[in-house]
Tab-separated table of C-alpha atoms and ligand atoms in Angstrom:
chain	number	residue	atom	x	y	z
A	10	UNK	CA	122.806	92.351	99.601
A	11	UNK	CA	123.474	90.029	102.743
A	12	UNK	CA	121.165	90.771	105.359
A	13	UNK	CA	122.248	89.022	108.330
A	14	UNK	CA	119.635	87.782	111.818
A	15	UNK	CA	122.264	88.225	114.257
A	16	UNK	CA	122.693	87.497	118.111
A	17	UNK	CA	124.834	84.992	119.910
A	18	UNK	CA	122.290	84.561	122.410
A	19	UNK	CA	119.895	81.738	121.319
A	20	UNK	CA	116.222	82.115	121.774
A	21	UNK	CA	115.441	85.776	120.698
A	22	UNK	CA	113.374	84.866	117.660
A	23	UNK	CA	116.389	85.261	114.708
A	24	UNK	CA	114.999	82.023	112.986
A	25	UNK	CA	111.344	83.584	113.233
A	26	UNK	CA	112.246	87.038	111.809
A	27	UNK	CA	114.503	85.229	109.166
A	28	UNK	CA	111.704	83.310	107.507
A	29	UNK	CA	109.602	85.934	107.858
A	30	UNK	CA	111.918	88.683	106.228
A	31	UNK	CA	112.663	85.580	103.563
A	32	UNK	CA	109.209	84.936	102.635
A	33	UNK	CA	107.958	88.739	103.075
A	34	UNK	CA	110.589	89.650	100.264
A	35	UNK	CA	110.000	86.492	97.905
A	36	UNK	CA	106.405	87.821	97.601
A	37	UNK	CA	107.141	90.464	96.702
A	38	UNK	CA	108.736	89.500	93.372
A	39	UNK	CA	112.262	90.027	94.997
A	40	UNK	CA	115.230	86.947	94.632
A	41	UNK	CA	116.032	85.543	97.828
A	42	UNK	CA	118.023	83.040	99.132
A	43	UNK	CA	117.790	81.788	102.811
A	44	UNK	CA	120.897	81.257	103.697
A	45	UNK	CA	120.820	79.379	107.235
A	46	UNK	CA	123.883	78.707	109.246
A	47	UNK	CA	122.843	77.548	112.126
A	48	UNK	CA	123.461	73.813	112.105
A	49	UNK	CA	120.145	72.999	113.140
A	50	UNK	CA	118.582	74.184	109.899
A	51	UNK	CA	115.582	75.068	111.423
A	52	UNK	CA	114.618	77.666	109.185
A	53	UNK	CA	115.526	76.094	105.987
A	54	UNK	CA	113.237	73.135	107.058
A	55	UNK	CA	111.016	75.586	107.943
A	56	UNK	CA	110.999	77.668	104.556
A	57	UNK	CA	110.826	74.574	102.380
A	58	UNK	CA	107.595	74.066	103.706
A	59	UNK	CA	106.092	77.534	103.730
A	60	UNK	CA	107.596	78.703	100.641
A	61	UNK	CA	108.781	76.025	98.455
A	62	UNK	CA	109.836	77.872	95.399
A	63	UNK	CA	112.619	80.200	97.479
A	64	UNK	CA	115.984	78.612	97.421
A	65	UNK	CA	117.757	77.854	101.058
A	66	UNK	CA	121.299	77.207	101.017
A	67	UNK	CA	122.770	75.678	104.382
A	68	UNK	CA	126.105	76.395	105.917
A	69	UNK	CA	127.733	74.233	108.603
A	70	UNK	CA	130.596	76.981	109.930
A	71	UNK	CA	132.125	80.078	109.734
A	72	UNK	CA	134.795	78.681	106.717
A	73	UNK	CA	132.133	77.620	104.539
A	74	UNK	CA	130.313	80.934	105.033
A	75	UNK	CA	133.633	82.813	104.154
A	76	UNK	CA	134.321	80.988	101.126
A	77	UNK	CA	130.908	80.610	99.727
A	78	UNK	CA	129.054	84.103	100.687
A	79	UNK	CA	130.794	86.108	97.922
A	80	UNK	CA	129.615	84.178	95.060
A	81	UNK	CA	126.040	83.477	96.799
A	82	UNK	CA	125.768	87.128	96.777
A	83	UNK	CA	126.006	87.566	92.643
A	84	UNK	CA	123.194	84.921	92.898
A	85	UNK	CA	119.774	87.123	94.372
A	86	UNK	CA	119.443	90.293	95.256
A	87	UNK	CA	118.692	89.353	98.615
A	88	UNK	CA	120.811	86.875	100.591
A	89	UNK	CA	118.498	86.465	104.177
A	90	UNK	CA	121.182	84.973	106.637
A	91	UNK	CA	119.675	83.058	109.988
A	92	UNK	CA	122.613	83.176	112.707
A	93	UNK	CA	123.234	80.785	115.070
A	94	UNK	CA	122.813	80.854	118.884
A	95	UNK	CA	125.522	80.152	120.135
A	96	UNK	CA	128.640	79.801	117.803
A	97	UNK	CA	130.373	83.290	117.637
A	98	UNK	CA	133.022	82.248	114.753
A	99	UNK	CA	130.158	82.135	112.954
A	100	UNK	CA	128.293	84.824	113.673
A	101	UNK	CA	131.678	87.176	113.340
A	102	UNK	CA	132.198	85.427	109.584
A	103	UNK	CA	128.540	86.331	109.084
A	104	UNK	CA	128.641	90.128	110.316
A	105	UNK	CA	132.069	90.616	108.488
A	106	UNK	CA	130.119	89.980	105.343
A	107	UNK	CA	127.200	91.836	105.747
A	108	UNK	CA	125.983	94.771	104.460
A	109	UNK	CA	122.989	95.118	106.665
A	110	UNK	CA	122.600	93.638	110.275
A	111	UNK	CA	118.941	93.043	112.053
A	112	UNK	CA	119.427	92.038	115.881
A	113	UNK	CA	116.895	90.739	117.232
A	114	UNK	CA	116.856	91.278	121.359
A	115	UNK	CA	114.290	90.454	123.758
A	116	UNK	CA	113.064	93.646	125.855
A	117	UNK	CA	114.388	93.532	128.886
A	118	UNK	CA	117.937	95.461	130.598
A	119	UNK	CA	119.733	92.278	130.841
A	120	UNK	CA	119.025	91.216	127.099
A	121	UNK	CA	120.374	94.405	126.028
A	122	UNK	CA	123.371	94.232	127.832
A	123	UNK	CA	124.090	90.835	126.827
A	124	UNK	CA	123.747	92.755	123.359
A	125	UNK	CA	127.557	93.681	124.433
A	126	UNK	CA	128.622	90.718	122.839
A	127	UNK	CA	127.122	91.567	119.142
A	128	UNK	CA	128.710	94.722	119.298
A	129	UNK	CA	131.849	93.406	119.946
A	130	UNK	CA	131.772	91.536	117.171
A	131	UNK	CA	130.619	94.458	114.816
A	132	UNK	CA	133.233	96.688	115.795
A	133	UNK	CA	135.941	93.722	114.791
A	134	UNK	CA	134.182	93.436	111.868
A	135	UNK	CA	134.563	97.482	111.362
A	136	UNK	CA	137.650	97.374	111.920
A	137	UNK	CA	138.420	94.288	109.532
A	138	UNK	CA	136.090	95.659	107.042
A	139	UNK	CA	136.679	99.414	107.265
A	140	UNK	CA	133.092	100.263	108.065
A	141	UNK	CA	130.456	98.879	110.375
A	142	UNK	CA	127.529	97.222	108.386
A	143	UNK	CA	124.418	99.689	109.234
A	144	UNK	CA	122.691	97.525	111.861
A	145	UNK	CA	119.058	97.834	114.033
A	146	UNK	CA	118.475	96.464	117.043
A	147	UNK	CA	114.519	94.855	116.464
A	148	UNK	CA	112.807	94.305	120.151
A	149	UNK	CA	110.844	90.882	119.633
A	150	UNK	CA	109.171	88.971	122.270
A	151	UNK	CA	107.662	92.334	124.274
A	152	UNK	CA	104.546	92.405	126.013
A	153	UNK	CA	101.345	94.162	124.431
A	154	UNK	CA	101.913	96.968	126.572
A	155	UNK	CA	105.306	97.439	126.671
A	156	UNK	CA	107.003	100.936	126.395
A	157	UNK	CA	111.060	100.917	125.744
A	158	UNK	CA	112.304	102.329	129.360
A	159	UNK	CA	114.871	105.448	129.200
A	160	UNK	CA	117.190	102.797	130.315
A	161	UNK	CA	116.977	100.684	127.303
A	162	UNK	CA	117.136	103.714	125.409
A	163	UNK	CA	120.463	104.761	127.234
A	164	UNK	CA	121.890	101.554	126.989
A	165	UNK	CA	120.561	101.087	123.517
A	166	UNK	CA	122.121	104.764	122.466
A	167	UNK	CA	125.639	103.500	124.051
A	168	UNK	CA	125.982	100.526	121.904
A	169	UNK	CA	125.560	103.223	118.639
A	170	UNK	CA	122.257	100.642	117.764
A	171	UNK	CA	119.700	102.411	116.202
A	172	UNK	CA	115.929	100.417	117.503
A	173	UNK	CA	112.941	99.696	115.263
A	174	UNK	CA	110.411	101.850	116.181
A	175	UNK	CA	108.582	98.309	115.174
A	176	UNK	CA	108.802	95.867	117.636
A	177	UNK	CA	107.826	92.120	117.510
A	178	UNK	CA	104.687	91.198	119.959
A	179	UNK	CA	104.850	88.398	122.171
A	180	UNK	CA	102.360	85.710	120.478
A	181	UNK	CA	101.272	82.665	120.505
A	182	UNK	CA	101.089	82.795	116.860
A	183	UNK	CA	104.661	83.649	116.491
A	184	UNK	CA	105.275	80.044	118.291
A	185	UNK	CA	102.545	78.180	116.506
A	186	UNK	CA	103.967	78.828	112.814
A	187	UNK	CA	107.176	76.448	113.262
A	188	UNK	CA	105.172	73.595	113.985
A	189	UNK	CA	102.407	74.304	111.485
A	190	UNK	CA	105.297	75.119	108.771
A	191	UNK	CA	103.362	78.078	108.000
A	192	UNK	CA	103.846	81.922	108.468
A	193	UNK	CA	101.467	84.793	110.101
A	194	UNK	CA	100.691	85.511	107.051
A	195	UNK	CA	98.974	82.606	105.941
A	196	UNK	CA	97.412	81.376	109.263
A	197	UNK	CA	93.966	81.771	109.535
A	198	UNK	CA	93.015	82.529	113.466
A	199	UNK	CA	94.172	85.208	114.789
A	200	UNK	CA	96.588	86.928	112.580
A	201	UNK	CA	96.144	90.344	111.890
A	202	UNK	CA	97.736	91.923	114.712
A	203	UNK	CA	100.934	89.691	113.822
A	204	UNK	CA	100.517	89.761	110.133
A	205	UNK	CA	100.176	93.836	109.957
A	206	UNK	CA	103.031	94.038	112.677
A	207	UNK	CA	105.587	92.216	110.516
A	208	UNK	CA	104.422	94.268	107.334
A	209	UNK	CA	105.224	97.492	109.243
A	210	UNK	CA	108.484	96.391	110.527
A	211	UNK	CA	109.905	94.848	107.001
A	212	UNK	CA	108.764	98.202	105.332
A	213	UNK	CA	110.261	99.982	107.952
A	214	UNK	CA	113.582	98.439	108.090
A	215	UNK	CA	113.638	97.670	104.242
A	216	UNK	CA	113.146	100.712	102.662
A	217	UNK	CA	112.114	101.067	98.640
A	218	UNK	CA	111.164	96.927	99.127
A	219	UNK	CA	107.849	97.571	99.628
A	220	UNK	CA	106.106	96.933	96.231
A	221	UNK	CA	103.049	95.041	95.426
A	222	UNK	CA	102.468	92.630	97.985
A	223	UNK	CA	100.289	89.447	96.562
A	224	UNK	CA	97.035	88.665	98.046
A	225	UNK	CA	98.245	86.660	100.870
A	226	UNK	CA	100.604	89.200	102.407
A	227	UNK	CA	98.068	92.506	101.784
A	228	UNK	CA	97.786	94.273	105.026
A	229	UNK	CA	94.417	93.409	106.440
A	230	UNK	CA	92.225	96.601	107.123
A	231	UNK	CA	92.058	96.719	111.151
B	20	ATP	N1	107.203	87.143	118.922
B	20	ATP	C1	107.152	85.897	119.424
B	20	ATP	N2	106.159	85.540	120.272
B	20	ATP	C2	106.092	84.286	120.787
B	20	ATP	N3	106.982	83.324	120.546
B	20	ATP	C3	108.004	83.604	119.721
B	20	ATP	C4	108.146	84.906	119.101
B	20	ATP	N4	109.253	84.889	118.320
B	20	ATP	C5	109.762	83.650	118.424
B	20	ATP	N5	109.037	82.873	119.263
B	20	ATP	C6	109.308	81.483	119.673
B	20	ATP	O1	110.445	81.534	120.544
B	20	ATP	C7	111.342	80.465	120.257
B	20	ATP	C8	112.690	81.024	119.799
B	20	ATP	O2	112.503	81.724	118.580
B	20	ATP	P1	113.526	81.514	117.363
B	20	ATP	O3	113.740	80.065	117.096
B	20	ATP	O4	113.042	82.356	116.234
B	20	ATP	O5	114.821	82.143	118.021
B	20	ATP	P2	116.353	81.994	117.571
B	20	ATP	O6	117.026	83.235	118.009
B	20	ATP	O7	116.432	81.618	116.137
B	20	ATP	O8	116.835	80.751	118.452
B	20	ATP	P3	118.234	79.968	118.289
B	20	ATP	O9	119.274	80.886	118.848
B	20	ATP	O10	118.025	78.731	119.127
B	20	ATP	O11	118.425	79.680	116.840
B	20	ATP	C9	110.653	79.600	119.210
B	20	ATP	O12	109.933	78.590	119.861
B	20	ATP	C10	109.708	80.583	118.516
B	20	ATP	O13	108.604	79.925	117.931
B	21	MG	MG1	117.394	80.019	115.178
């Protein structure tokens, strides 16, 4: 199945999640290929160094992704797709391919309504495709304490999104990983809040993936 990270807005942690969701999946006995198309290749960099035995394929633009998708798919059970920022042909290529969409949106009213824009694009891609691919909003970047306001909710509930009851913590870990070439997982200091939150969230939004996890990935007792 293609599972794509996808937001036109750039900055909202879609590489992050992507690795994450990549690596989560790969331990976990599952075939994955990270398929980034964002032509910064930041997460296929990025995965070659955590996770050198999972395959990354990179795609330049929306034509390559249309022509080469279909036969990637017959190749792992799970194809992880990173979206660009910026480039909608892209993004639309990537969503009208999909069978599962994760957005990734910062909390706040304006981020959701710049969510406008994703929508758009899935409901082309519904009506191209005869079906919306089943998508979830996940809230990344929120503050410790943060509770989704009824306005989110309403706004949320009028794009037809469904949210994570999961969100994604704003951490300094989070932003350390990149550079370290390393996920929560692995990283010693500080991790378990980060590490358990990403468990929850994959096994949420994955359902039936959630077999043995190996040693490194075990949810650590709080
Ligand atoms: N939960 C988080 N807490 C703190 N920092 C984060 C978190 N998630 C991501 N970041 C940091 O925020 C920045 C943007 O994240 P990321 O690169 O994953 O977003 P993106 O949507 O892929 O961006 P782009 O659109 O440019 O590809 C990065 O520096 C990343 O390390
Ligand atoms: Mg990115």
């Amino acid at each position: 199945m293609i599972i794509a990270i996808a937001n036109n807005k750039g900055g909202v942690g879609k590489s992050t999640l992507a690795v994450h969701l990549a690596t989560w999946l790969h331990r976990r006995g599952r075939s994955v290929i990270l398929a980034d198309c964002d032509t910064q290749q930041s997460s296929s960099e990025w995965v070659r160094e955590v996770q050198p035995d999972l395959r990354t394929e990179t795609y330049r633009d929306a034509d390559a992704i249309l022509n080469e998708f279909p036969s990637l798919k017959n190749e792992a059970e799970f194809i992880i797709a990173d979206g660009p920022g910026s480039n909608s042909e892209t993004s639309r290529a990537l969503l009208l391919l999909a069978d599962f969409a994760l957005v990734p949106c910062k909390a706040s009213m304006l981020e959701v309504r710049a969510l406008a824009k994703v929508t758009e694009v899935l409901r082309q891609a519904q009506d191209i495709r005869g079906g919306m691919p089943p998508s979830v909003i996940v809230l990344s970047m929120v503050g410790k304490n943060y509770r989704l306001t009824k306005d989110m909710k309403d706004a949320a509930t009028a794009l037809s999104l469904p949210v994570a009851s999961t969100s994604v913590t704003l951490r300094q870990i989070y932003a350390d990983a990149p550079g370290q070439g390393t996920v929560v997982w692995d990283m010693k200091a500080r991790t378990r809040d980060a590490a358990n939150e990403l468990d929850r969230l994959f096994a949420e939004i994955m359902p039936g993936t959630a077999c043995e996890p190996t040693a490194a990935t075990k949810e650590i007792p709080a």
